[in-house]
Short mmCIF file of C-alpha atoms in Angstrom, two decimals:
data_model
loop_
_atom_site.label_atom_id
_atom_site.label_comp_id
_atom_site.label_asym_id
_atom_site.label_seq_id
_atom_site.Cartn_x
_atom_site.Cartn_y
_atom_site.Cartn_z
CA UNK T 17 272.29 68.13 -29.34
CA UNK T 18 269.48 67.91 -27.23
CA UNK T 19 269.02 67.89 -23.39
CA UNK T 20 268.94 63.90 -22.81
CA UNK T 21 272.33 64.03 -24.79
CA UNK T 22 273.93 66.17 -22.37
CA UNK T 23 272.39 64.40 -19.80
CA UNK T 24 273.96 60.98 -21.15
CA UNK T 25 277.58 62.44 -21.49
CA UNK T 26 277.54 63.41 -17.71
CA UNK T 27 276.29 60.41 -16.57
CA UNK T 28 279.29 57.99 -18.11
CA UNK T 29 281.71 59.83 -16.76
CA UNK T 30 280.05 60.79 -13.14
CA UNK T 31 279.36 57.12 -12.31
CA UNK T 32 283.07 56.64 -13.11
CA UNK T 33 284.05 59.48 -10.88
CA UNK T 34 281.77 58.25 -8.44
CA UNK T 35 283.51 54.78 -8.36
CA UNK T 36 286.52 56.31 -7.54
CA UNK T 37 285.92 58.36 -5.13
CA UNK T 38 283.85 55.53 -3.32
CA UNK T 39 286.87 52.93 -3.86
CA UNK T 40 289.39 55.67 -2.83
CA UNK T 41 287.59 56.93 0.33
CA UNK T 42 287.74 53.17 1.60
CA UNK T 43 291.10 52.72 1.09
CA UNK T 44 291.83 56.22 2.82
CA UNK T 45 289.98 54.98 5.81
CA UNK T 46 290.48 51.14 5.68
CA UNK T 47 294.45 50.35 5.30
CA UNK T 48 293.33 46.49 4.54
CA UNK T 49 291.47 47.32 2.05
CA UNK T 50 293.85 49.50 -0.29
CA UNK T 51 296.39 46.48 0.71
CA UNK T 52 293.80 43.73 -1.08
CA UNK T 53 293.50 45.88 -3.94
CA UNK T 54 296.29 48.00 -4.92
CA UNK T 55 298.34 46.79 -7.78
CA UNK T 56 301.32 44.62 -6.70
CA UNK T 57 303.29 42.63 -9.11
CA UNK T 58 304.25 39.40 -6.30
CA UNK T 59 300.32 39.46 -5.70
CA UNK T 60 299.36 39.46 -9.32
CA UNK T 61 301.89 36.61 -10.45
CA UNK T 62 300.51 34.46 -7.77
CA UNK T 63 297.11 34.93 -9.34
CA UNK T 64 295.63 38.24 -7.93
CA UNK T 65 294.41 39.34 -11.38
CA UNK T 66 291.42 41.40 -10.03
CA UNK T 67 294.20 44.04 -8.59
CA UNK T 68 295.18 44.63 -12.55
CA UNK T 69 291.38 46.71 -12.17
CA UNK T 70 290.80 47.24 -8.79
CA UNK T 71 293.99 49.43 -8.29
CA UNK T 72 292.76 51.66 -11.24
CA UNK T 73 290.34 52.94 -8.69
CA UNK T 74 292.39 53.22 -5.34
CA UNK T 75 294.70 56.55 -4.87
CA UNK T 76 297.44 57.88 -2.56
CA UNK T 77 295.62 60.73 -0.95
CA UNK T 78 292.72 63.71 -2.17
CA UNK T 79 295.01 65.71 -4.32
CA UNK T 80 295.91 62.70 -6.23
CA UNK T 81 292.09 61.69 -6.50
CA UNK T 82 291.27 65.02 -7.60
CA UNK T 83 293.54 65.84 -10.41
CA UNK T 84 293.18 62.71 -11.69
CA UNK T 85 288.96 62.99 -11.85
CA UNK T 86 289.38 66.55 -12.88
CA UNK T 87 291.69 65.57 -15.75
CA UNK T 88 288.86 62.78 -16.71
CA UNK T 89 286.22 65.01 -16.47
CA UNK T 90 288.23 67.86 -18.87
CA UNK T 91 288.49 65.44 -21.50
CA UNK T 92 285.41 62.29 -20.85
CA UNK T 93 283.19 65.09 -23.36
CA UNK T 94 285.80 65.53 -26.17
CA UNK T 95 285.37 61.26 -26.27
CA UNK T 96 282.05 61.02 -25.53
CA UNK T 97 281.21 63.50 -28.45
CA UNK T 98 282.79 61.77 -31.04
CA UNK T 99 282.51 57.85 -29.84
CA UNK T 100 279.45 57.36 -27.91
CA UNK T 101 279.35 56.60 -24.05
CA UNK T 102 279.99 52.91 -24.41
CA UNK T 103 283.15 53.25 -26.56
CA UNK T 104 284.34 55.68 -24.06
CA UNK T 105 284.14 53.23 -21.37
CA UNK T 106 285.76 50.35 -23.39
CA UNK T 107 288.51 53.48 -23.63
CA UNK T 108 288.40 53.71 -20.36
CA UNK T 109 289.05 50.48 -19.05
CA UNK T 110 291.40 49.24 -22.08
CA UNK T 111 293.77 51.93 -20.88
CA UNK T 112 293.97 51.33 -17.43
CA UNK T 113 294.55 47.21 -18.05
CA UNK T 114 297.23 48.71 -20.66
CA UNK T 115 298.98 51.07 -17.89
CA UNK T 116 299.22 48.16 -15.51
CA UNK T 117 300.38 45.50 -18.20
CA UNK T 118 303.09 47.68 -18.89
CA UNK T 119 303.92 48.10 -15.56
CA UNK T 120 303.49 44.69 -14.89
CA UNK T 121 305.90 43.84 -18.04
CA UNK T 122 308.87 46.37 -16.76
CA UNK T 123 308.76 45.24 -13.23
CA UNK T 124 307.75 41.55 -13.17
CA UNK T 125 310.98 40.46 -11.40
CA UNK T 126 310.07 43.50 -9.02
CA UNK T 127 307.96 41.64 -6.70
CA UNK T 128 307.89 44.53 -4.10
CA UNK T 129 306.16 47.07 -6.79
CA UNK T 130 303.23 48.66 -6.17
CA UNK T 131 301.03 51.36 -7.59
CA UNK T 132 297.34 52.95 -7.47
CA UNK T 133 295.61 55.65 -9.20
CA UNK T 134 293.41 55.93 -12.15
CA UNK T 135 295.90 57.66 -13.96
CA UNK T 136 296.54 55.48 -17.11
CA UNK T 137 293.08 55.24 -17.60
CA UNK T 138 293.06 58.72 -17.42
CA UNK T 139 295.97 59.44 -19.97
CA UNK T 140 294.44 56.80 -22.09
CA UNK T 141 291.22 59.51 -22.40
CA UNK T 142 293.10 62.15 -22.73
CA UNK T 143 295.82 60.79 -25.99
CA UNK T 144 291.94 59.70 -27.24
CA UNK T 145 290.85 63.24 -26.99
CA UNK T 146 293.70 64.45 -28.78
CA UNK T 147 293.71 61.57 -31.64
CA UNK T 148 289.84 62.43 -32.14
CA UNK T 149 290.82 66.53 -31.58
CA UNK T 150 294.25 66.91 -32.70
CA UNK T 151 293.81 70.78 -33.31
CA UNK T 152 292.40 70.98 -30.00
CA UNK T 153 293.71 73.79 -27.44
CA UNK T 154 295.29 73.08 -24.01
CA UNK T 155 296.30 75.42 -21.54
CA UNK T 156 298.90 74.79 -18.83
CA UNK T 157 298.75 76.28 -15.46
CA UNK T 158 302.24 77.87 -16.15
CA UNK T 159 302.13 78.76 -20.06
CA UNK T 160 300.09 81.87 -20.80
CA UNK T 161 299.81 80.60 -24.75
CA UNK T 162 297.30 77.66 -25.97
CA UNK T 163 299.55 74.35 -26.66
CA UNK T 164 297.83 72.26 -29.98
CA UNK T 165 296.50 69.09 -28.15
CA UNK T 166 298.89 66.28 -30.74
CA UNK T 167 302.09 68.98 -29.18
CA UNK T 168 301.10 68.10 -25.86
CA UNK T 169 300.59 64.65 -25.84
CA UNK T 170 303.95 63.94 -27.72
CA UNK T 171 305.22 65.86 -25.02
CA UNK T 172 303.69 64.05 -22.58
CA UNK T 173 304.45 60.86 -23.59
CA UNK T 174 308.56 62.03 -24.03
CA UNK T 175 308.70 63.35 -20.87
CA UNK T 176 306.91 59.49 -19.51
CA UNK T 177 309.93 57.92 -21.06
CA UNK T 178 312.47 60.25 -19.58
CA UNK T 179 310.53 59.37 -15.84
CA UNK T 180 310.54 56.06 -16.39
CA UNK T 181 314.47 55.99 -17.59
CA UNK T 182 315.25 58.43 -14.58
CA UNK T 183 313.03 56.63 -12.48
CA UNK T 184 312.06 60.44 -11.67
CA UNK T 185 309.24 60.84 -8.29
CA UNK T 186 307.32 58.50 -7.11
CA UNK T 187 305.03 58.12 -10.29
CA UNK T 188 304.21 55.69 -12.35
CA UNK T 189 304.71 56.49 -16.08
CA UNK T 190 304.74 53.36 -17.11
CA UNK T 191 300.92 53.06 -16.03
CA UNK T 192 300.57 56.61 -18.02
CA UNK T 193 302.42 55.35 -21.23
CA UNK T 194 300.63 52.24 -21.49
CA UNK T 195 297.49 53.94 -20.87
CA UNK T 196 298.22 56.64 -23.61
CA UNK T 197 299.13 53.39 -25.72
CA UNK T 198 295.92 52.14 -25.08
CA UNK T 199 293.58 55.03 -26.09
CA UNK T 200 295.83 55.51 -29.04
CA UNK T 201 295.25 51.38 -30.33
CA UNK T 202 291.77 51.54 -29.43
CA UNK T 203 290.62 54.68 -30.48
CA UNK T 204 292.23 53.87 -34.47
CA UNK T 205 290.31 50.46 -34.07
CA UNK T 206 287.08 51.91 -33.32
CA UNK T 207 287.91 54.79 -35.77
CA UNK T 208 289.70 53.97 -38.83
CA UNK T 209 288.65 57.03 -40.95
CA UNK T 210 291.33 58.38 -38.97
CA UNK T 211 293.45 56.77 -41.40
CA UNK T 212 291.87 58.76 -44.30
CA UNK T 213 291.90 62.84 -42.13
CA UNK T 214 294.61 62.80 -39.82
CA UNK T 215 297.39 60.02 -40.94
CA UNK T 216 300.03 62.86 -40.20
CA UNK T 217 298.46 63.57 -36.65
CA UNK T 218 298.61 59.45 -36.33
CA UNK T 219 302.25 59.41 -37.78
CA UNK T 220 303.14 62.45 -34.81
CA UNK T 221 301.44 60.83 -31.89
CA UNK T 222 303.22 57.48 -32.89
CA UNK T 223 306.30 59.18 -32.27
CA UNK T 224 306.98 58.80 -28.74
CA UNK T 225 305.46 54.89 -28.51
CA UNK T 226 308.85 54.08 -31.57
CA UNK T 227 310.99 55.67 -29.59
CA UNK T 228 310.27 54.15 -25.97
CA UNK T 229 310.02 50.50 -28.65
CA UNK T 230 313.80 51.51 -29.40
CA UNK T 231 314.76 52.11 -26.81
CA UNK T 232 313.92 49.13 -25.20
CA UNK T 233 315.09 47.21 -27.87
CA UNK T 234 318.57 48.51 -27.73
CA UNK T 235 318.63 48.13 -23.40
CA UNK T 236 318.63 52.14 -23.04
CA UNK T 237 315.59 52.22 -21.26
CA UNK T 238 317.73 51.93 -17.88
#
């Protein structure tokens, strides 16, 4: 890999951060603004489709801006690597429209819910990383051992279905569930060798998505 390469990789992922810190910073300062555009299931049913995106780049506060960017910038490479920068955006943005569907799909009577935050975007990169990298080694601010990457993302994704059952903080893990669901989908359609080196890996990470399906199916979700 030459220099351009490198230079390529950071730029994807830079302009993305960029656009969120840009989009957030207004809504910090401008209150109508993060109104227009956050995601809000009364506005969206009466049409406001463009807050399915927009909201995907408006957060709470700083700390929320910044783990989410630093989580994106962790894991952009591990995509970009293997992909290319253009699948990595279609990644990108397939997650986040997945985390809000979802969210829009468990709370559509819920005309008072709203969200922001880039995070199933985010999560959507990250369960791509892991597909593409399932050997991959992630350390967590509180465990002193390396965690495989497909261990953590099942984990993940579990502990996204026991939020979203114990409606636990004021997160939205639907957004990161659909988003993981989304890098997941897309990543095997853009890379179906995947089918041929790491069907187990696939069968593992599949895991949590059946279970939140039967759950749902048999009204234990709430």
């Amino acid at each position: 890999m030459d220099f351009m390469d490198n230079l390529d990789i950071s730029i994807v992922t830079i302009v993305i951060i960029v656009a969120n810190v840009i989009m957030s910073f207004k809504g910090f300062d401008n209150r109508g603004f993060f109104e227009k555009f956050k995601f809000n299931v009364g506005s969206i049913r009466r049409g406001e489709q463009i807050r399915m995106l927009s909201s995907g780049f408006l957060h709470a506060d700083v700390t929320h801006l910044l783990f989410n960017m630093f989580t994106l910038y962790f894991f952009a490479d591990a995509v970009i690597l293997k992909l290319g920068s253009f699948n990595f955006v279609i990644i990108y943005f397939a997650s986040l429209i997945f985390g809000n569907l979802l969210s829009l799909y468990f709370h559509k009577d819920d005309y008072w819910y709203s969200a922001i935050g880039a995070s199933g975007a985010v999560t959507g990169i990250l369960y791509a990383a892991i597909l593409l990298n399932p050997g991959m080694s992630l350390y967590m601010f509180f465990i002193p051992i390396p965690i495989p990457g497909y261990v953590f993302g099942i984990g993940y994704l579990l502990y996204s279905i026991y939020g979203m059952k114990k409606q636990i903080g004021n997160i939205g893990h639907d957004a990161h569930f659909g988003g993981a669901v989304g890098g997941y989908v897309v990543t095997l359609i853009m890379t179906p060798s995947l089918f041929k080196t790491d069907l187990g890996y696939i069968g593992l990470l599949a895991i949590p998505i059946i279970i939140l399906f039967v759950l749902y199916k048999t009204g234990k979700l709430k």
